[in-house]
Coordinates of C-alpha atoms and ligand atoms in Angstrom, one line a residue:
Chain A
M1 CA 131.1 87.5 80.2
K2 CA 130.1 90.8 78.7
Q3 CA 126.8 91.0 77.1
L4 CA 125.4 93.4 74.5
I5 CA 122.9 95.7 76.0
K6 CA 120.7 98.4 74.4
L7 CA 119.2 101.3 76.2
R8 CA 118.0 104.7 75.4
V9 CA 119.7 107.6 77.2
N10 CA 118.4 111.2 76.8
G11 CA 116.6 110.2 73.6
I12 CA 119.5 108.5 71.9
D13 CA 119.8 104.7 71.5
E14 CA 123.0 103.4 72.9
E15 CA 124.5 99.9 72.6
L16 CA 127.4 98.6 74.6
Y17 CA 128.9 95.4 76.0
A18 CA 128.4 95.3 79.8
E19 CA 129.5 93.0 82.6
P20 CA 126.4 91.4 84.3
W21 CA 127.2 93.1 87.6
W22 CA 127.6 96.6 86.3
T23 CA 125.2 99.1 87.8
L24 CA 123.4 101.7 85.7
S25 CA 125.3 104.5 87.3
Y26 CA 128.6 102.8 86.3
V27 CA 127.5 102.4 82.8
L28 CA 126.2 106.0 82.5
R29 CA 129.4 107.5 83.9
E30 CA 132.2 105.2 82.9
E31 CA 130.9 103.8 79.6
L32 CA 128.7 106.5 78.2
D33 CA 130.3 109.6 79.8
F34 CA 127.2 111.0 81.4
I35 CA 129.2 112.2 84.4
G36 CA 126.4 114.6 85.5
T37 CA 125.0 111.6 87.4
K38 CA 127.0 111.5 90.6
Q39 CA 127.9 108.7 92.9
G40 CA 127.9 109.3 96.7
C41 CA 127.0 106.5 99.0
E42 CA 126.6 103.8 96.2
G43 CA 124.0 102.2 98.4
G44 CA 120.7 103.9 97.6
H45 CA 120.8 106.3 100.6
C46 CA 121.9 109.7 99.3
G47 CA 120.1 110.2 96.0
A48 CA 123.2 111.7 94.2
C49 CA 122.8 109.1 91.4
T50 CA 119.1 109.7 90.8
V51 CA 118.0 109.3 87.2
L52 CA 114.7 108.8 85.5
I53 CA 113.8 105.4 84.1
D54 CA 110.6 105.6 82.0
G55 CA 109.9 108.8 83.9
K56 CA 110.3 107.4 87.3
A57 CA 113.1 108.4 89.8
V58 CA 115.5 105.6 90.4
M59 CA 118.8 105.3 92.4
S60 CA 121.1 104.2 89.5
C61 CA 123.8 103.1 91.9
I62 CA 121.9 100.0 93.0
Y63 CA 120.1 99.4 89.7
L64 CA 121.5 96.7 87.7
A65 CA 122.4 97.8 84.1
M66 CA 121.0 94.5 82.8
K67 CA 117.6 95.6 84.2
A68 CA 117.8 98.8 82.2
R69 CA 117.9 97.1 78.8
G70 CA 115.2 98.6 76.5
K71 CA 114.4 101.3 79.0
D72 CA 114.2 105.0 78.4
I73 CA 116.7 106.7 80.7
M74 CA 117.0 110.4 81.4
T75 CA 120.0 112.0 83.2
I76 CA 120.6 115.6 84.1
E77 CA 122.3 116.0 80.7
G78 CA 118.9 115.3 79.1
L79 CA 117.1 118.2 80.7
E80 CA 116.4 121.1 78.5
G81 CA 114.2 124.2 78.4
E82 CA 112.8 125.8 75.4
N83 CA 115.2 126.6 72.5
G84 CA 118.1 124.9 74.2
A85 CA 117.9 127.1 77.3
L86 CA 118.2 125.7 80.8
H87 CA 115.3 123.7 82.1
P88 CA 113.0 125.8 84.4
L89 CA 114.1 123.6 87.4
Q90 CA 117.7 124.4 86.6
E91 CA 116.9 128.1 86.3
A92 CA 115.0 128.0 89.6
F93 CA 118.0 126.3 91.4
I94 CA 120.3 129.1 90.2
E95 CA 117.8 131.8 91.0
H96 CA 117.2 130.6 94.5
F97 CA 120.8 129.8 95.4
A98 CA 119.9 126.1 95.8
V99 CA 123.4 125.0 94.6
Q100 CA 126.5 125.2 96.7
C101 CA 129.1 122.5 96.0
G102 CA 126.6 121.1 93.5
Y103 CA 127.3 117.4 94.2
C104 CA 123.7 116.7 95.2
T105 CA 122.2 119.0 92.5
P106 CA 121.7 116.6 89.6
G107 CA 120.0 114.1 91.9
M108 CA 117.9 116.8 93.5
I109 CA 116.8 118.1 90.1
M110 CA 116.0 114.7 88.7
T111 CA 114.0 113.8 91.8
A112 CA 112.2 117.2 91.5
K113 CA 111.4 116.5 87.9
A114 CA 109.8 113.1 88.7
M115 CA 107.9 114.6 91.6
L116 CA 106.5 117.5 89.6
G117 CA 105.7 115.1 86.8
E118 CA 103.3 113.3 89.2
N119 CA 102.2 116.2 91.2
P120 CA 102.6 119.6 89.4
N121 CA 101.4 121.6 92.4
P122 CA 103.0 120.1 95.6
T123 CA 102.8 121.7 99.0
E124 CA 106.1 122.4 100.9
E125 CA 105.5 119.3 103.0
E126 CA 105.1 117.2 99.9
V127 CA 108.3 118.6 98.4
R128 CA 110.2 117.8 101.6
A129 CA 108.8 114.3 101.7
G130 CA 109.6 113.8 98.0
L131 CA 113.2 114.8 98.7
S132 CA 113.6 112.6 101.7
G133 CA 115.9 110.2 99.8
N134 CA 118.3 113.0 98.7
L135 CA 121.0 114.3 101.0
C136 CA 122.6 117.7 100.8
R137 CA 125.6 118.5 103.0
C138 CA 125.6 122.2 102.1
T139 CA 122.4 124.1 101.6
G140 CA 120.3 123.0 104.6
Y141 CA 117.5 122.2 102.0
T142 CA 115.5 125.4 102.5
K143 CA 116.8 126.9 99.2
I144 CA 116.2 123.6 97.3
V145 CA 112.6 123.4 98.5
E146 CA 112.0 127.1 97.6
A147 CA 113.5 126.5 94.1
I148 CA 111.2 123.5 93.5
L149 CA 108.2 125.3 94.8
S150 CA 108.8 128.4 92.6
S151 CA 109.4 126.3 89.5
A152 CA 106.1 124.5 90.2
E153 CA 104.3 127.8 90.6
K154 CA 105.8 129.3 87.4
K155 CA 104.6 126.4 85.4
G156 CA 101.1 127.0 86.7
N157 CA 101.2 130.6 85.4
Chain B
M1 CA 131.0 91.9 92.7
R2 CA 130.9 89.3 90.0
F3 CA 128.1 87.0 89.0
D4 CA 126.3 85.6 86.0
Y5 CA 123.0 87.2 85.2
L6 CA 120.1 84.9 84.2
A7 CA 116.7 86.2 83.1
P8 CA 114.2 83.4 82.9
P9 CA 111.1 84.2 81.0
T10 CA 108.7 82.0 83.1
I11 CA 108.2 81.0 86.7
K12 CA 108.9 77.4 85.8
E13 CA 112.3 78.2 84.4
A14 CA 113.1 80.5 87.3
I15 CA 112.4 77.6 89.7
S16 CA 114.5 75.2 87.7
L17 CA 117.4 77.6 87.7
L18 CA 117.1 78.2 91.4
S19 CA 117.0 74.4 92.1
K20 CA 119.9 73.7 89.8
Y21 CA 122.1 76.4 91.3
D22 CA 120.8 75.9 94.9
G23 CA 123.1 77.8 97.3
K24 CA 124.8 79.6 94.4
A25 CA 121.9 81.6 93.0
K26 CA 119.9 84.5 94.4
V27 CA 116.6 85.9 93.1
I28 CA 116.7 89.6 92.1
A29 CA 113.4 91.5 91.9
G30 CA 114.1 95.3 92.2
G31 CA 117.5 94.6 93.7
T32 CA 117.4 97.4 96.3
D33 CA 118.3 95.0 99.0
L34 CA 120.2 92.4 97.0
M35 CA 122.6 94.9 95.3
N36 CA 123.5 96.2 98.8
L37 CA 124.1 92.7 100.1
I38 CA 126.4 91.9 97.2
R39 CA 128.1 95.2 97.2
T40 CA 129.0 94.9 100.9
K41 CA 130.1 91.3 100.4
M42 CA 127.5 90.0 102.8
I43 CA 126.7 87.4 100.1
K44 CA 128.6 86.3 97.0
P45 CA 126.1 84.6 94.7
E46 CA 127.5 83.0 91.5
Y47 CA 124.2 83.5 89.7
V48 CA 121.6 86.3 90.0
V49 CA 118.2 85.2 88.7
D50 CA 116.2 88.2 87.6
I51 CA 112.5 87.4 87.9
G52 CA 111.6 90.9 86.5
H53 CA 111.1 89.3 83.1
V54 CA 108.5 86.8 84.3
P55 CA 105.2 88.2 83.0
G56 CA 102.0 88.4 85.2
L57 CA 103.6 88.9 88.6
D58 CA 102.8 92.6 88.9
Y59 CA 99.2 93.1 89.8
V60 CA 96.8 94.3 92.6
K61 CA 93.5 92.4 92.4
Y62 CA 90.3 92.2 94.5
D63 CA 87.9 89.3 94.3
D64 CA 84.1 89.7 94.8
K65 CA 84.5 88.9 98.5
G66 CA 87.0 91.8 98.9
A67 CA 90.0 89.6 99.3
L68 CA 93.2 91.1 98.0
S69 CA 95.9 89.5 96.0
I70 CA 99.2 91.2 95.2
G71 CA 101.7 89.9 92.7
A72 CA 105.2 89.5 94.2
L73 CA 106.7 92.0 91.7
T74 CA 104.3 94.8 92.5
T75 CA 106.4 97.8 93.6
I76 CA 106.0 99.4 96.9
R77 CA 105.1 102.6 95.0
T78 CA 102.2 100.9 93.2
L79 CA 100.8 99.8 96.5
E80 CA 101.2 103.2 98.0
M81 CA 99.4 104.8 95.1
S82 CA 96.6 102.2 94.5
A83 CA 93.2 103.8 94.9
Q84 CA 91.6 100.4 95.5
V85 CA 94.0 99.5 98.2
K86 CA 93.7 102.9 99.8
E87 CA 89.9 102.4 100.0
R88 CA 89.8 98.8 101.2
H89 CA 93.1 98.2 103.0
P90 CA 94.4 101.7 103.8
V91 CA 96.8 100.4 106.4
I92 CA 98.8 98.7 103.5
C93 CA 99.2 102.1 101.7
Q94 CA 100.1 103.7 105.0
A95 CA 102.9 101.2 105.5
A96 CA 104.1 101.3 101.8
A97 CA 104.2 105.1 102.0
Q98 CA 106.7 104.9 104.9
L99 CA 109.1 102.5 103.2
G100 CA 112.2 104.2 101.8
S101 CA 112.4 107.2 99.6
M102 CA 110.3 107.6 96.4
A103 CA 113.2 106.3 94.2
I104 CA 113.4 103.2 96.4
R105 CA 109.7 102.6 96.4
N106 CA 109.7 102.9 92.6
V107 CA 111.9 99.9 92.3
G108 CA 111.6 97.9 95.5
T109 CA 108.9 95.2 95.4
I110 CA 106.6 93.7 98.0
G111 CA 108.0 90.2 97.4
G112 CA 111.5 91.6 97.9
N113 CA 110.6 93.4 101.1
L114 CA 109.2 90.2 102.6
C115 CA 111.8 87.7 101.3
H116 CA 114.7 89.9 102.5
A117 CA 113.2 89.2 105.9
S118 CA 114.5 92.2 107.7
P119 CA 113.0 92.4 111.2
A120 CA 112.3 96.1 110.2
A121 CA 110.5 95.3 106.9
D122 CA 107.9 98.0 106.8
T123 CA 105.2 96.0 105.0
A124 CA 105.4 93.0 107.3
P125 CA 103.6 94.2 110.5
S126 CA 100.4 95.4 108.8
L127 CA 100.2 92.4 106.5
I128 CA 100.7 90.0 109.5
A129 CA 98.0 91.9 111.4
L130 CA 95.7 91.5 108.4
G131 CA 96.3 87.7 108.4
A132 CA 98.1 87.7 105.1
R133 CA 99.3 84.5 103.4
L134 CA 102.0 83.9 100.8
K135 CA 101.6 81.8 97.7
I136 CA 104.9 80.0 97.2
V137 CA 105.9 78.0 94.1
G138 CA 108.7 75.6 93.9
P139 CA 109.9 72.3 92.4
A140 CA 107.2 70.4 94.3
G141 CA 104.4 72.7 93.2
E142 CA 102.5 75.3 95.1
R143 CA 101.9 75.9 98.8
A144 CA 100.6 78.6 101.0
V145 CA 102.3 79.9 104.2
A146 CA 100.8 82.4 106.7
L147 CA 103.1 85.4 106.7
E148 CA 103.2 85.2 110.5
N149 CA 105.1 81.8 110.1
F150 CA 107.2 82.9 107.1
F151 CA 110.0 84.7 109.0
T152 CA 112.3 82.4 110.8
G153 CA 115.1 84.8 111.8
P154 CA 116.8 87.9 110.5
G155 CA 117.2 87.4 106.8
Q156 CA 115.7 83.9 107.2
T157 CA 112.5 82.6 105.7
A158 CA 110.5 79.4 105.3
L159 CA 111.5 79.3 101.6
Q160 CA 112.9 75.9 100.6
R161 CA 115.3 75.0 97.8
G162 CA 114.1 76.3 94.5
E163 CA 111.1 78.2 95.9
M164 CA 109.9 81.7 95.2
V165 CA 107.0 83.8 96.4
V166 CA 104.6 84.6 93.7
E167 CA 101.7 86.2 95.5
I168 CA 100.7 87.9 98.7
Q169 CA 97.0 87.4 99.8
A170 CA 95.1 89.3 102.4
P171 CA 91.4 88.7 103.5
S172 CA 89.0 91.6 103.3
M173 CA 88.8 93.9 106.3
P174 CA 85.4 93.4 108.1
P175 CA 83.1 96.4 108.6
H176 CA 84.2 98.8 111.4
T177 CA 87.7 97.5 111.2
R178 CA 90.5 100.0 111.2
G179 CA 94.3 99.6 110.9
V180 CA 97.2 101.9 111.7
Y181 CA 100.9 101.5 111.0
L182 CA 103.3 103.8 112.7
K183 CA 107.1 103.9 112.1
H184 CA 109.6 105.5 114.3
S185 CA 112.8 106.4 112.4
I186 CA 115.3 109.2 112.2
R187 CA 115.2 110.1 108.5
G188 CA 111.4 109.6 108.1
A189 CA 110.6 107.1 105.4
A190 CA 114.1 107.1 104.0
D191 CA 115.5 105.2 107.0
L192 CA 114.8 101.8 108.5
A193 CA 112.5 101.7 111.5
I194 CA 113.7 101.9 115.1
V195 CA 110.3 100.6 116.0
G196 CA 107.3 99.8 113.7
V197 CA 103.8 99.1 115.1
A198 CA 100.7 97.9 113.3
V199 CA 97.4 97.7 115.1
I200 CA 94.2 96.4 113.6
A201 CA 90.9 96.1 115.5
T202 CA 87.2 95.9 114.9
S203 CA 85.1 98.3 116.9
N204 CA 82.1 100.4 116.3
G205 CA 82.3 102.4 119.6
G206 CA 81.7 99.5 122.0
C207 CA 83.9 96.5 122.5
C208 CA 87.1 95.9 120.6
R209 CA 87.4 92.6 118.7
N210 CA 89.9 90.9 116.4
V211 CA 92.7 92.9 117.9
R212 CA 96.1 92.4 116.2
I213 CA 99.2 94.2 117.3
V214 CA 102.4 93.4 115.4
L215 CA 105.8 94.9 116.1
G216 CA 108.7 95.5 113.7
A217 CA 112.4 96.0 114.4
V218 CA 112.2 94.9 118.0
A219 CA 112.8 91.1 117.7
P220 CA 114.6 88.7 115.3
T221 CA 111.5 88.7 113.1
P222 CA 108.4 90.9 113.0
M223 CA 106.3 89.7 116.0
R224 CA 102.8 89.6 117.3
A225 CA 102.4 91.2 120.7
R226 CA 100.0 88.6 121.9
N227 CA 99.8 89.9 125.5
A228 CA 99.0 93.3 124.3
E229 CA 96.3 91.9 122.0
E230 CA 94.8 90.0 124.8
A231 CA 94.7 93.0 127.1
L232 CA 92.3 94.7 124.6
E233 CA 90.4 91.8 123.1
G234 CA 86.6 92.0 123.8
K235 CA 86.9 95.0 126.0
E236 CA 85.7 98.5 125.9
I237 CA 88.8 100.5 125.6
D238 CA 89.8 103.3 127.9
D239 CA 93.1 105.1 128.7
A240 CA 94.0 102.7 131.5
L241 CA 93.6 99.7 129.1
I242 CA 95.6 101.4 126.4
E243 CA 98.4 101.9 128.9
K244 CA 98.2 98.3 130.0
A245 CA 98.4 97.0 126.4
A246 CA 101.2 99.4 125.5
Q247 CA 103.2 98.2 128.5
A248 CA 102.5 94.6 127.6
A249 CA 103.8 95.2 124.1
A250 CA 107.0 96.8 125.5
D251 CA 107.5 93.9 127.9
E252 CA 107.1 91.2 125.3
S253 CA 109.3 92.9 122.7
R254 CA 112.9 91.6 122.4
P255 CA 114.9 94.3 120.8
I256 CA 118.7 94.5 120.4
T257 CA 121.0 97.5 120.6
D258 CA 122.3 98.7 117.3
V259 CA 123.2 101.9 115.5
R260 CA 119.5 103.0 115.4
G261 CA 118.8 102.7 119.1
S262 CA 119.5 100.9 122.3
A263 CA 117.3 98.0 123.4
D264 CA 116.0 100.0 126.4
Y265 CA 115.1 103.0 124.2
R266 CA 113.4 100.7 121.7
K267 CA 111.3 99.2 124.5
E268 CA 110.2 102.7 125.6
M269 CA 109.3 103.5 122.0
V270 CA 107.3 100.3 121.6
K271 CA 105.2 101.6 124.5
V272 CA 104.8 105.1 123.0
F273 CA 104.0 104.0 119.5
T274 CA 101.7 101.1 120.5
R275 CA 99.8 103.6 122.6
W276 CA 99.4 106.0 119.7
A277 CA 98.6 103.2 117.2
I278 CA 95.8 101.8 119.4
R279 CA 94.3 105.3 119.8
G280 CA 94.4 105.6 116.0
V281 CA 92.1 102.6 115.5
I282 CA 89.5 103.6 118.0
P283 CA 86.7 105.4 116.2
K284 CA 85.6 107.8 119.0
E285 CA 89.0 109.3 119.3
E286 CA 89.0 111.2 116.0
A287 CA 91.3 113.8 117.5
V288 CA 93.9 111.1 117.9
N289 CA 94.0 110.5 114.2
E290 CA 95.5 113.9 114.0
T291 CA 98.2 112.7 116.2
T292 CA 98.9 109.8 114.0
H293 CA 99.0 112.1 111.0
I294 CA 101.6 114.2 112.8
I295 CA 103.6 111.2 113.9
Q296 CA 103.8 109.9 110.4
R297 CA 105.3 113.2 109.2
G298 CA 107.9 113.1 111.9
E299 CA 106.7 116.4 113.5
K300 CA 107.0 115.0 117.0
Ligands
FAD401 C1 118.2 103.5 100.8 C2 117.3 102.3 101.2 C3 116.2 102.6 102.0 C4 115.4 101.5 102.4 N1 114.4 101.8 103.3 C5 113.6 100.8 103.7 C6 112.5 101.1 104.6 O1 112.4 102.2 105.1 N2 111.7 100.0 105.0 C7 111.9 98.8 104.5 O2 111.2 97.9 104.9 N3 112.8 98.5 103.6 C8 113.7 99.5 103.2 N4 114.7 99.2 102.2 C9 114.9 97.9 101.8 C10 114.3 97.5 100.4 O3 114.2 98.7 99.6 C11 112.9 96.9 100.5 O4 113.0 95.7 101.3 C12 112.4 96.5 99.1 O5 111.0 96.2 99.1 C13 113.1 95.2 98.5 O6 112.5 94.9 97.3 P1 113.4 94.5 96.0 O7 112.4 94.1 95.0 O8 114.3 95.6 95.7 O9 114.1 93.2 96.6 P2 115.5 92.5 96.1 O10 116.7 93.3 96.5 O11 115.4 92.2 94.6 O12 115.3 91.2 96.9 C14 115.4 91.1 98.3 C15 115.6 89.7 98.7 O13 114.4 88.9 98.5 C16 114.7 87.9 97.6 N5 113.5 87.9 96.7 C17 112.9 89.0 96.1 N6 111.8 88.6 95.5 C18 111.6 87.3 95.7 C19 110.5 86.4 95.4 N7 109.4 86.8 94.7 N8 110.6 85.1 95.8 C20 111.7 84.7 96.6 N9 112.7 85.5 96.9 C21 112.6 86.8 96.5 C22 116.0 88.2 96.9 O14 116.7 87.0 96.6 C23 116.7 88.9 98.0 O15 117.3 88.0 98.9 C24 115.5 100.3 101.9 C25 116.6 100.0 101.0 C26 117.4 101.1 100.6 C27 118.5 100.8 99.6
FES402 S1 125.1 107.1 95.2 FE1 123.2 106.2 94.7 S2 122.0 106.8 96.4 FE2 124.0 107.5 97.0
FES403 S1 125.0 121.6 97.4 FE1 126.7 120.5 98.3 S2 125.7 118.6 98.8 FE2 124.1 119.8 98.2

């Protein structure tokens, strides 16, 4: 039976009736239209569905929506730079050609955001370790790593 | 997937639901394992009992004797990052850091990793080597089980009807005791182990004592390599002895062939990784710690 759940997505309180077995990625995409969050493997392996819950990176495809009640969720749609511009991470991904087909990009950027939130000045090795749960079939990762490192550097300036 | 979702607010209520719906209900902690089991139709529970709303199961505590207690709902990420654990039981942090990606560690719990009972569970070998015990609560009250005796087969544990794990306990590490956990996998931490090896030993340069060698992913459950332990116990360690112990570990391992590696390959890797792990716990071989550092980062 559907139950009323309340959660906060990108700063806005949302209420909906959800089946107990719905995953967070399903609710975000199908019920709330945040289709920036992608689904790839649906098993926690590829990272395409990464969102932030209370600031922490989470694979939303294996996270039960019921568990997200009352939590603060951020998807790629919630990222913003100053005055409505793109977020510095998004800028860096464009600048460094870190996007090809783009399917992994929202997950990559959300993971990067969580990573830089904890460690604003990571080494290349730390960035690569931080991205180990996110697969990209196109770029070969180098450009993604460069984009994240450059975004981290710029913030430091 | 279809199930009813129950969120008991206390341990007592969780246990009564688990007893009432015995065989039909499954506990969910982080859900990183359970959601996959349900999604792939390996199991079809009618009820999912979320213990995430039970307060007071998420903690890392030391008593004045240096013994460690970890609440079952403590995430792998919390263990990895705990400054206290890093100082007093660094091998636990080392193992936690190698479990899954950051997003998995943020959600996956220590209780879930152990109760899922994968032969490859990354926190199991070092905790068994430390002599960890589990505090289990059920309809008949509370009991303690040595982690070594907790696993009864792949996905099988000593948990009885209505029972759940509430705490993981590990004694303090005596002076001059060191531990190493090495994981061999394809995608680094983000992938399950082909072989996992934990070695713990006490030695201040002379003889080696209290040697524990525990292997993951090479038997139906995590297993102690007793012959390998015996090869080193009470002896002053040299290269020949390390080889003997590594070979013994490979011989007593009982791996299967699966997508991650053949049984023969796994046995070879048990030898290699046991050798490296033993070197990592011997104080005079500082240089070898560098090797372990490299191994962990997959730069073989
Ligand atoms: C992409 C991916 C990568 C992974 N990589 C690794 C890895 O490298 N190494 C590794 O070891 N694991 C790995 N895992 C497995 C998993 O993330 C861990 O085992 C995690 O610690 C499980 O914790 P959880 O809280 O999510 O468990 P859940 O899924 O909530 O529960 C797991 C099982 O334990 C039972 N359970 C949970 N808590 C209790 C309790 N307190 N008492 C009784 N029963 C309980 C549940 O009923 C269920 O059967 C990976 C998983 C994914 C999806
Ligand atoms: S879709 Fe969630 S990790 Fe692949
Ligand atoms: S850009 Fe295509 S998967 Fe990464």
